[in-house]
Amino acid sequence: MIGCSAGFVNLPRIKGSHNAMKTGMMAAEAAFEALSAGRSGDELKAYAYLYEHSHVYKDLKRVRNVKPFWSRLGTLLGVPVGAFDMWTNQLFGLSVFGTLKHGKADYATLKPARDCKPIAYPKPDGIVSFDKLSSVFLSSTNHEEDQPIHLKLKDPSIPIARNLPEYAEPAQRYCPAGVYEVVYDNSGGNPRFVINAQNCVHCKTCDIKDPAQNINWVTPEGGGGPNYPNM
Ligand SMILES: Cc1cc2nc3c(=O)[nH]c(=O)nc-3n(C[C@H](O)[C@H](O)[C@H](O)COP(=O)(O)OP(=O)(O)OC[C@H]3O[C@@H](n4cnc5c(N)ncnc54)[C@H](O)[C@@H]3O)c2cc1C
Ligand code: SF4
């Protein structure tokens, strides 16, 4: 595995492109070496060796505790403590904290809606803040209308039966593209879960964040998805 599929992004620096390219190059070198030596059925042991002796490994080792600290201690405390640890690693090559792990999976961190105060966000002003659908428009995301939906629910009843009463169905809020909606009939009852799959910008948050782990993001047909022509 290479690049982001193996989690080789340097999170505090949001740097992943060079790590993806470098690990791809090392995997190719290891595969070439194995094939040249006639060892086609072999495990690519040389890849693990090359990785552990590369700048990618060195870089990621220094920042390994940043996100666990952030998750455990929150932004105000977690980020400075994570930064301290990162710089201790950078300057002295060691961490006084060893290697921290994430306590639990991301989807298991949600609090029930009854324990939270709804946030009244100001309306987007169209100058520095924008509504979700205008931003989705800029992503030029597109999916063929007649293709099978690429956002699959393992159990279609869970969003309304379980997630709505417990978590006010969080997909309505965490999805950056407004793909998920809970709509009601004219009397304000009979909630229905609607998936506007053609707006999906492929961030995969829903696959990770759904508290019931009920949403499965699968690759859409025909190279659909966001298309940023000016980047
Ligand atoms: C908002 C944001 C900002 C970033 N900024 C920076 C930055 O400034 N500098 C930097 O270095 N890094 C940055 N990164 C990180 C960087 O973009 C990634 O680490 C890097 O692109 C990972 O490359 P990759 O080849 O491993 O994976 P990807 O670029 O994700 O490529 C994987 C490809 O596989 C395709 N795919 C997935 N499943 C299938 C399947 N089943 N069949 C066929 N195709 C499939 C996907 O469509 C995709 O095209 C940023 C990331 C984000 C999200
Ligand atoms: S992948 Fe991202 S954009 Fe697409 S539906 Fe899931 S949360 Fe929304």
mmCIF file of C-alpha atoms and ligand atoms in Angstrom:
data_model
loop_
_atom_site.group_PDB
_atom_site.id
_atom_site.type_symbol
_atom_site.label_atom_id
_atom_site.label_comp_id
_atom_site.label_asym_id
_atom_site.label_seq_id
_atom_site.Cartn_x
_atom_site.Cartn_y
_atom_site.Cartn_z
ATOM 1 C CA MET A 1 0.000 0.000 0.000
ATOM 2 C CA ILE A 2 1.234 3.482 -0.861
ATOM 3 C CA GLY A 3 0.230 7.123 -0.361
ATOM 4 C CA CYS A 4 -2.971 7.950 1.452
ATOM 5 C CA SER A 5 -4.271 4.375 1.227
ATOM 6 C CA ALA A 6 -1.536 3.578 3.765
ATOM 7 C CA GLY A 7 -2.060 6.775 5.802
ATOM 8 C CA PHE A 8 1.216 8.396 4.694
ATOM 9 C CA VAL A 9 -0.076 11.958 4.898
ATOM 10 C CA ASN A 10 1.776 14.278 7.281
ATOM 11 C CA LEU A 11 -1.238 15.660 9.083
ATOM 12 C CA PRO A 12 0.064 18.808 10.850
ATOM 13 C CA ARG A 13 1.648 19.973 7.608
ATOM 14 C CA ILE A 14 -1.165 18.675 5.349
ATOM 15 C CA LYS A 15 1.574 17.283 3.150
ATOM 16 C CA GLY A 16 0.830 14.035 1.378
ATOM 17 C CA SER A 17 1.586 14.466 -2.324
ATOM 18 C CA HIS A 18 5.349 14.004 -2.029
ATOM 19 C CA ASN A 19 4.893 11.089 0.412
ATOM 20 C CA ALA A 20 2.454 9.443 -2.011
ATOM 21 C CA MET A 21 4.899 9.845 -4.889
ATOM 22 C CA LYS A 22 7.929 8.728 -2.890
ATOM 23 C CA THR A 23 6.207 5.602 -1.483
ATOM 24 C CA GLY A 24 4.915 4.786 -4.987
ATOM 25 C CA MET A 25 8.477 5.066 -6.323
ATOM 26 C CA MET A 26 9.853 2.851 -3.542
ATOM 27 C CA ALA A 27 7.135 0.234 -4.127
ATOM 28 C CA ALA A 28 7.947 0.270 -7.853
ATOM 29 C CA GLU A 29 11.664 -0.117 -7.159
ATOM 30 C CA ALA A 30 10.998 -3.051 -4.807
ATOM 31 C CA ALA A 31 8.655 -4.683 -7.353
ATOM 32 C CA PHE A 32 11.195 -4.176 -10.164
ATOM 33 C CA GLU A 33 13.967 -5.655 -8.044
ATOM 34 C CA ALA A 34 11.829 -8.708 -7.101
ATOM 35 C CA LEU A 35 10.706 -9.300 -10.696
ATOM 36 C CA SER A 36 14.232 -8.885 -12.077
ATOM 37 C CA ALA A 37 15.448 -11.501 -9.598
ATOM 38 C CA GLY A 38 12.625 -13.825 -10.720
ATOM 39 C CA ARG A 39 10.820 -13.608 -7.367
ATOM 40 C CA SER A 40 7.361 -12.710 -8.702
ATOM 41 C CA GLY A 41 5.401 -14.499 -5.951
ATOM 42 C CA ASP A 42 7.408 -12.826 -3.187
ATOM 43 C CA GLU A 43 6.297 -10.427 -0.506
ATOM 44 C CA LEU A 44 7.943 -7.046 -1.275
ATOM 45 C CA LYS A 45 10.205 -7.047 1.786
ATOM 46 C CA ALA A 46 12.496 -4.491 0.132
ATOM 47 C CA TYR A 47 9.626 -1.986 0.151
ATOM 48 C CA ALA A 48 9.327 -2.119 3.956
ATOM 49 C CA TYR A 49 13.104 -1.687 4.228
ATOM 50 C CA LEU A 50 13.182 1.243 1.791
ATOM 51 C CA TYR A 51 10.263 2.890 3.611
ATOM 52 C CA GLU A 52 11.859 2.571 7.039
ATOM 53 C CA HIS A 53 15.038 4.204 5.710
ATOM 54 C CA SER A 54 13.305 7.034 3.846
ATOM 55 C CA HIS A 55 12.557 10.661 4.694
ATOM 56 C CA VAL A 56 8.832 9.758 4.686
ATOM 57 C CA TYR A 57 9.294 7.479 7.713
ATOM 58 C CA LYS A 58 11.486 10.050 9.492
ATOM 59 C CA ASP A 59 8.954 12.827 8.869
ATOM 60 C CA LEU A 60 5.917 10.824 9.980
ATOM 61 C CA LYS A 61 7.634 9.503 13.116
ATOM 62 C CA ARG A 62 8.152 13.080 14.322
ATOM 63 C CA VAL A 63 4.477 14.005 14.031
ATOM 64 C CA ARG A 64 2.906 10.723 15.162
ATOM 65 C CA ASN A 65 1.442 12.090 18.407
ATOM 66 C CA VAL A 66 -0.025 15.326 17.038
ATOM 67 C CA LYS A 67 -3.457 14.003 16.061
ATOM 68 C CA PRO A 68 -3.870 11.677 19.085
ATOM 69 C CA PHE A 69 -3.165 14.680 21.367
ATOM 70 C CA TRP A 70 -5.596 16.848 19.407
ATOM 71 C CA SER A 71 -8.340 14.207 19.660
ATOM 72 C CA ARG A 72 -7.774 13.519 23.345
ATOM 73 C CA LEU A 73 -7.218 17.048 24.687
ATOM 74 C CA GLY A 74 -9.158 19.226 22.224
ATOM 75 C CA THR A 75 -7.920 22.135 20.140
ATOM 76 C CA LEU A 76 -6.855 24.590 22.883
ATOM 77 C CA LEU A 77 -4.692 22.141 24.814
ATOM 78 C CA GLY A 78 -4.130 19.319 22.308
ATOM 79 C CA VAL A 79 -2.606 21.424 19.524
ATOM 80 C CA PRO A 80 0.077 23.148 21.695
ATOM 81 C CA VAL A 81 0.967 19.880 23.470
ATOM 82 C CA GLY A 82 1.127 18.118 20.072
ATOM 83 C CA ALA A 83 3.335 20.932 18.734
ATOM 84 C CA PHE A 84 5.637 20.656 21.755
ATOM 85 C CA ASP A 85 5.950 16.902 21.164
ATOM 86 C CA MET A 86 6.573 17.435 17.437
ATOM 87 C CA TRP A 87 9.372 19.931 18.060
ATOM 88 C CA THR A 88 10.940 17.763 20.796
ATOM 89 C CA ASN A 89 11.053 14.990 18.199
ATOM 90 C CA GLN A 90 12.419 17.359 15.578
ATOM 91 C CA LEU A 91 15.182 18.808 17.790
ATOM 92 C CA PHE A 92 16.142 15.888 20.046
ATOM 93 C CA GLY A 93 14.839 12.883 18.104
ATOM 94 C CA LEU A 94 12.660 11.583 20.923
ATOM 95 C CA SER A 95 9.238 11.946 22.490
ATOM 96 C CA VAL A 96 8.694 11.921 26.234
ATOM 97 C CA PHE A 97 5.228 10.479 25.527
ATOM 98 C CA GLY A 98 6.324 7.486 23.433
ATOM 99 C CA THR A 99 3.757 6.620 20.767
ATOM 100 C CA LEU A 100 0.151 7.497 21.589
ATOM 101 C CA LYS A 101 -2.860 5.773 20.102
ATOM 102 C CA HIS A 102 -6.316 7.116 19.367
ATOM 103 C CA GLY A 103 -8.559 5.973 22.232
ATOM 104 C CA LYS A 104 -11.529 5.112 19.995
ATOM 105 C CA ALA A 105 -12.770 5.226 16.427
ATOM 106 C CA ASP A 106 -13.924 8.608 15.078
ATOM 107 C CA TYR A 107 -17.567 7.510 14.703
ATOM 108 C CA ALA A 108 -17.624 6.512 18.406
ATOM 109 C CA THR A 109 -16.833 10.076 19.546
ATOM 110 C CA LEU A 110 -20.232 11.629 18.767
ATOM 111 C CA LYS A 111 -22.264 12.907 21.716
ATOM 112 C CA PRO A 112 -26.036 12.349 21.728
ATOM 113 C CA ALA A 113 -27.964 15.400 20.481
ATOM 114 C CA ARG A 114 -29.707 15.832 23.859
ATOM 115 C CA ASP A 115 -26.287 16.600 25.453
ATOM 116 C CA CYS A 116 -25.468 19.327 22.920
ATOM 117 C CA LYS A 117 -26.618 22.901 22.381
ATOM 118 C CA PRO A 118 -27.580 23.614 18.747
ATOM 119 C CA ILE A 119 -25.289 26.233 17.193
ATOM 120 C CA ALA A 120 -27.070 29.157 15.526
ATOM 121 C CA TYR A 121 -24.739 29.880 12.597
ATOM 122 C CA PRO A 122 -25.102 33.285 10.933
ATOM 123 C CA LYS A 123 -26.380 33.183 7.360
ATOM 124 C CA PRO A 124 -23.595 33.111 4.748
ATOM 125 C CA ASP A 125 -22.825 36.651 3.572
ATOM 126 C CA GLY A 126 -21.631 35.659 0.070
ATOM 127 C CA ILE A 127 -18.354 37.563 0.678
ATOM 128 C CA VAL A 128 -16.325 35.500 3.136
ATOM 129 C CA SER A 129 -18.863 32.771 3.887
ATOM 130 C CA PHE A 130 -20.934 30.821 1.386
ATOM 131 C CA ASP A 131 -23.792 28.351 1.398
ATOM 132 C CA LYS A 132 -22.965 24.715 0.814
ATOM 133 C CA LEU A 133 -24.618 24.379 -2.568
ATOM 134 C CA SER A 134 -22.755 27.369 -4.090
ATOM 135 C CA SER A 135 -19.496 25.711 -3.051
ATOM 136 C CA VAL A 136 -20.638 22.344 -4.432
ATOM 137 C CA PHE A 137 -21.323 24.141 -7.727
ATOM 138 C CA LEU A 138 -17.686 25.387 -7.789
ATOM 139 C CA SER A 139 -16.441 21.807 -7.390
ATOM 140 C CA SER A 140 -18.169 20.915 -10.711
ATOM 141 C CA THR A 141 -18.980 17.540 -9.207
ATOM 142 C CA ASN A 142 -20.908 15.319 -11.553
ATOM 143 C CA HIS A 143 -22.271 11.781 -11.632
ATOM 144 C CA GLU A 144 -24.273 10.146 -14.426
ATOM 145 C CA GLU A 145 -27.903 10.351 -13.315
ATOM 146 C CA ASP A 146 -28.834 6.764 -14.185
ATOM 147 C CA GLN A 147 -25.943 5.026 -12.453
ATOM 148 C CA PRO A 148 -26.481 2.949 -9.279
ATOM 149 C CA ILE A 149 -26.175 5.154 -6.186
ATOM 150 C CA HIS A 150 -22.612 5.062 -4.822
ATOM 151 C CA LEU A 151 -23.681 5.841 -1.230
ATOM 152 C CA LYS A 152 -25.118 2.609 0.075
ATOM 153 C CA LEU A 153 -27.020 2.116 3.316
ATOM 154 C CA LYS A 154 -26.551 -1.293 4.899
ATOM 155 C CA ASP A 155 -29.906 -0.845 6.669
ATOM 156 C CA PRO A 156 -32.127 1.919 5.155
ATOM 157 C CA SER A 157 -34.197 2.233 8.337
ATOM 158 C CA ILE A 158 -31.302 3.314 10.609
ATOM 159 C CA PRO A 159 -31.067 7.053 9.672
ATOM 160 C CA ILE A 160 -34.638 7.750 10.772
ATOM 161 C CA ALA A 161 -35.204 5.000 13.354
ATOM 162 C CA ARG A 162 -31.904 5.298 15.225
ATOM 163 C CA ASN A 163 -29.710 8.214 14.133
ATOM 164 C CA LEU A 164 -32.477 10.846 14.090
ATOM 165 C CA PRO A 165 -33.706 10.422 17.693
ATOM 166 C CA GLU A 166 -30.222 9.832 19.122
ATOM 167 C CA TYR A 167 -27.991 12.204 17.101
ATOM 168 C CA ALA A 168 -30.453 14.435 15.176
ATOM 169 C CA GLU A 169 -29.142 12.521 12.090
ATOM 170 C CA PRO A 170 -25.652 14.073 11.912
ATOM 171 C CA ALA A 171 -25.192 13.358 8.171
ATOM 172 C CA GLN A 172 -27.261 16.511 7.545
ATOM 173 C CA ARG A 173 -24.472 18.554 9.161
ATOM 174 C CA TYR A 174 -21.154 16.766 8.638
ATOM 175 C CA CYS A 175 -21.564 16.251 4.884
ATOM 176 C CA PRO A 176 -19.868 19.289 3.266
ATOM 177 C CA ALA A 177 -21.988 18.964 0.124
ATOM 178 C CA GLY A 178 -25.467 18.774 1.640
ATOM 179 C CA VAL A 179 -25.969 15.289 0.195
ATOM 180 C CA TYR A 180 -28.046 14.034 3.122
ATOM 181 C CA GLU A 181 -31.352 15.605 4.144
ATOM 182 C CA VAL A 182 -34.189 14.692 6.473
ATOM 183 C CA VAL A 183 -37.409 15.952 4.881
ATOM 184 C CA TYR A 184 -40.826 16.117 6.475
ATOM 185 C CA ASP A 185 -44.305 16.183 4.945
ATOM 186 C CA ASN A 186 -46.527 19.301 5.024
ATOM 187 C CA SER A 187 -47.741 18.546 8.543
ATOM 188 C CA GLY A 188 -44.128 18.450 9.820
ATOM 189 C CA GLY A 189 -44.257 14.680 10.388
ATOM 190 C CA ASN A 190 -43.268 11.509 8.556
ATOM 191 C CA PRO A 191 -39.497 12.160 8.297
ATOM 192 C CA ARG A 192 -37.714 10.676 5.283
ATOM 193 C CA PHE A 193 -33.987 10.332 4.676
ATOM 194 C CA VAL A 194 -33.008 11.695 1.257
ATOM 195 C CA ILE A 195 -29.611 11.114 -0.422
ATOM 196 C CA ASN A 196 -28.671 13.591 -3.202
ATOM 197 C CA ALA A 197 -25.799 11.396 -4.400
ATOM 198 C CA GLN A 198 -25.064 13.469 -7.509
ATOM 199 C CA ASN A 199 -23.722 16.298 -5.246
ATOM 200 C CA CYS A 200 -21.150 14.091 -3.480
ATOM 201 C CA VAL A 201 -17.607 15.555 -3.499
ATOM 202 C CA HIS A 202 -15.985 12.256 -2.498
ATOM 203 C CA CYS A 203 -14.614 13.291 0.896
ATOM 204 C CA LYS A 204 -15.755 9.952 2.416
ATOM 205 C CA THR A 205 -16.659 11.568 5.728
ATOM 206 C CA CYS A 206 -20.006 9.739 5.818
ATOM 207 C CA ASP A 207 -18.313 6.342 5.536
ATOM 208 C CA ILE A 208 -16.130 7.206 8.533
ATOM 209 C CA LYS A 209 -18.409 9.354 10.697
ATOM 210 C CA ASP A 210 -21.833 7.684 10.604
ATOM 211 C CA PRO A 211 -22.348 6.607 14.242
ATOM 212 C CA ALA A 212 -24.077 3.376 13.162
ATOM 213 C CA GLN A 213 -21.395 2.648 10.504
ATOM 214 C CA ASN A 214 -24.318 2.148 8.164
ATOM 215 C CA ILE A 215 -23.116 4.210 5.163
ATOM 216 C CA ASN A 216 -20.819 2.529 2.667
ATOM 217 C CA TRP A 217 -19.138 4.827 0.103
ATOM 218 C CA VAL A 218 -18.310 2.853 -3.044
ATOM 219 C CA THR A 219 -16.484 4.069 -6.154
ATOM 220 C CA PRO A 220 -18.977 5.621 -8.591
ATOM 221 C CA GLU A 221 -19.117 4.665 -12.226
ATOM 222 C CA GLY A 222 -17.253 6.376 -15.047
ATOM 223 C CA GLY A 223 -14.864 8.686 -13.180
ATOM 224 C CA GLY A 224 -17.657 10.780 -11.680
ATOM 225 C CA GLY A 225 -17.039 13.191 -8.830
ATOM 226 C CA PRO A 226 -15.509 16.640 -8.282
ATOM 227 C CA ASN A 227 -13.547 18.280 -11.049
ATOM 228 C CA TYR A 228 -11.543 21.395 -10.180
ATOM 229 C CA PRO A 229 -10.468 22.651 -13.608
ATOM 230 C CA ASN A 230 -8.480 25.663 -12.341
ATOM 231 C CA MET A 231 -6.330 23.853 -9.759
HETATM 232 C C1 LIG B 1 -8.104 19.625 1.256
HETATM 233 C C2 LIG B 1 -6.762 18.968 1.105
HETATM 234 C C3 LIG B 1 -5.624 19.740 0.972
HETATM 235 C C4 LIG B 1 -4.380 19.154 0.795
HETATM 236 N N1 LIG B 1 -3.274 19.952 0.631
HETATM 237 C C5 LIG B 1 -2.080 19.380 0.391
HETATM 238 C C6 LIG B 1 -0.930 20.188 0.116
HETATM 239 O O1 LIG B 1 -0.971 21.414 0.079
HETATM 240 N N2 LIG B 1 0.260 19.560 -0.106
HETATM 241 C C7 LIG B 1 0.369 18.200 -0.090
HETATM 242 O O2 LIG B 1 1.462 17.670 -0.303
HETATM 243 N N3 LIG B 1 -0.701 17.415 0.163
HETATM 244 C C8 LIG B 1 -1.923 17.969 0.392
HETATM 245 N N4 LIG B 1 -3.020 17.158 0.627
HETATM 246 C C9 LIG B 1 -2.842 15.708 0.714
HETATM 247 C C10 LIG B 1 -2.669 15.086 -0.661
HETATM 248 O O3 LIG B 1 -3.678 15.578 -1.535
HETATM 249 C C11 LIG B 1 -2.805 13.551 -0.551
HETATM 250 O O4 LIG B 1 -1.996 13.084 0.513
HETATM 251 C C12 LIG B 1 -2.363 12.874 -1.835
HETATM 252 O O5 LIG B 1 -3.150 13.342 -2.915
HETATM 253 C C13 LIG B 1 -2.500 11.362 -1.735
HETATM 254 O O6 LIG B 1 -2.220 10.799 -2.989
HETATM 255 P P1 LIG B 1 -2.652 9.318 -3.304
HETATM 256 O O7 LIG B 1 -2.179 9.067 -4.701
HETATM 257 O O8 LIG B 1 -2.154 8.402 -2.219
HETATM 258 O O9 LIG B 1 -4.232 9.274 -3.207
HETATM 259 P P2 LIG B 1 -5.327 10.076 -4.044
HETATM 260 O O10 LIG B 1 -4.760 11.359 -4.583
HETATM 261 O O11 LIG B 1 -6.511 10.136 -3.143
HETATM 262 O O12 LIG B 1 -5.597 9.124 -5.278
HETATM 263 C C14 LIG B 1 -6.361 7.938 -5.159
HETATM 264 C C15 LIG B 1 -7.117 7.741 -6.451
HETATM 265 O O13 LIG B 1 -7.707 6.438 -6.475
HETATM 266 C C16 LIG B 1 -9.031 6.533 -6.979
HETATM 267 N N5 LIG B 1 -9.770 5.356 -6.464
HETATM 268 C C17 LIG B 1 -10.173 5.108 -5.199
HETATM 269 N N6 LIG B 1 -10.789 3.929 -5.127
HETATM 270 C C18 LIG B 1 -10.768 3.409 -6.376
HETATM 271 C C19 LIG B 1 -11.255 2.190 -6.944
HETATM 272 N N7 LIG B 1 -11.868 1.276 -6.208
HETATM 273 N N8 LIG B 1 -11.080 2.010 -8.267
HETATM 274 C C20 LIG B 1 -10.438 2.930 -9.042
HETATM 275 N N9 LIG B 1 -9.960 4.095 -8.552
HETATM 276 C C21 LIG B 1 -10.128 4.328 -7.228
HETATM 277 C C22 LIG B 1 -9.531 7.854 -6.472
HETATM 278 O O14 LIG B 1 -10.592 8.335 -7.271
HETATM 279 C C23 LIG B 1 -8.265 8.728 -6.614
HETATM 280 O O15 LIG B 1 -8.175 9.327 -7.884
HETATM 281 C C24 LIG B 1 -4.279 17.743 0.780
HETATM 282 C C25 LIG B 1 -5.428 16.951 0.910
HETATM 283 C C26 LIG B 1 -6.651 17.562 1.076
HETATM 284 C C27 LIG B 1 -7.885 16.684 1.181
HETATM 285 S S1 SF4 B 2 -18.423 11.367 0.698
HETATM 286 FE FE1 SF4 B 2 -18.456 13.413 1.644
HETATM 287 S S2 SF4 B 2 -19.541 14.668 0.150
HETATM 288 FE FE2 SF4 B 2 -19.981 12.539 -0.372
HETATM 289 S S3 SF4 B 2 -21.869 12.094 0.714
HETATM 290 FE FE3 SF4 B 2 -20.204 11.435 2.032
HETATM 291 S S4 SF4 B 2 -19.867 13.178 3.391
HETATM 292 FE FE4 SF4 B 2 -21.044 13.944 1.644
#
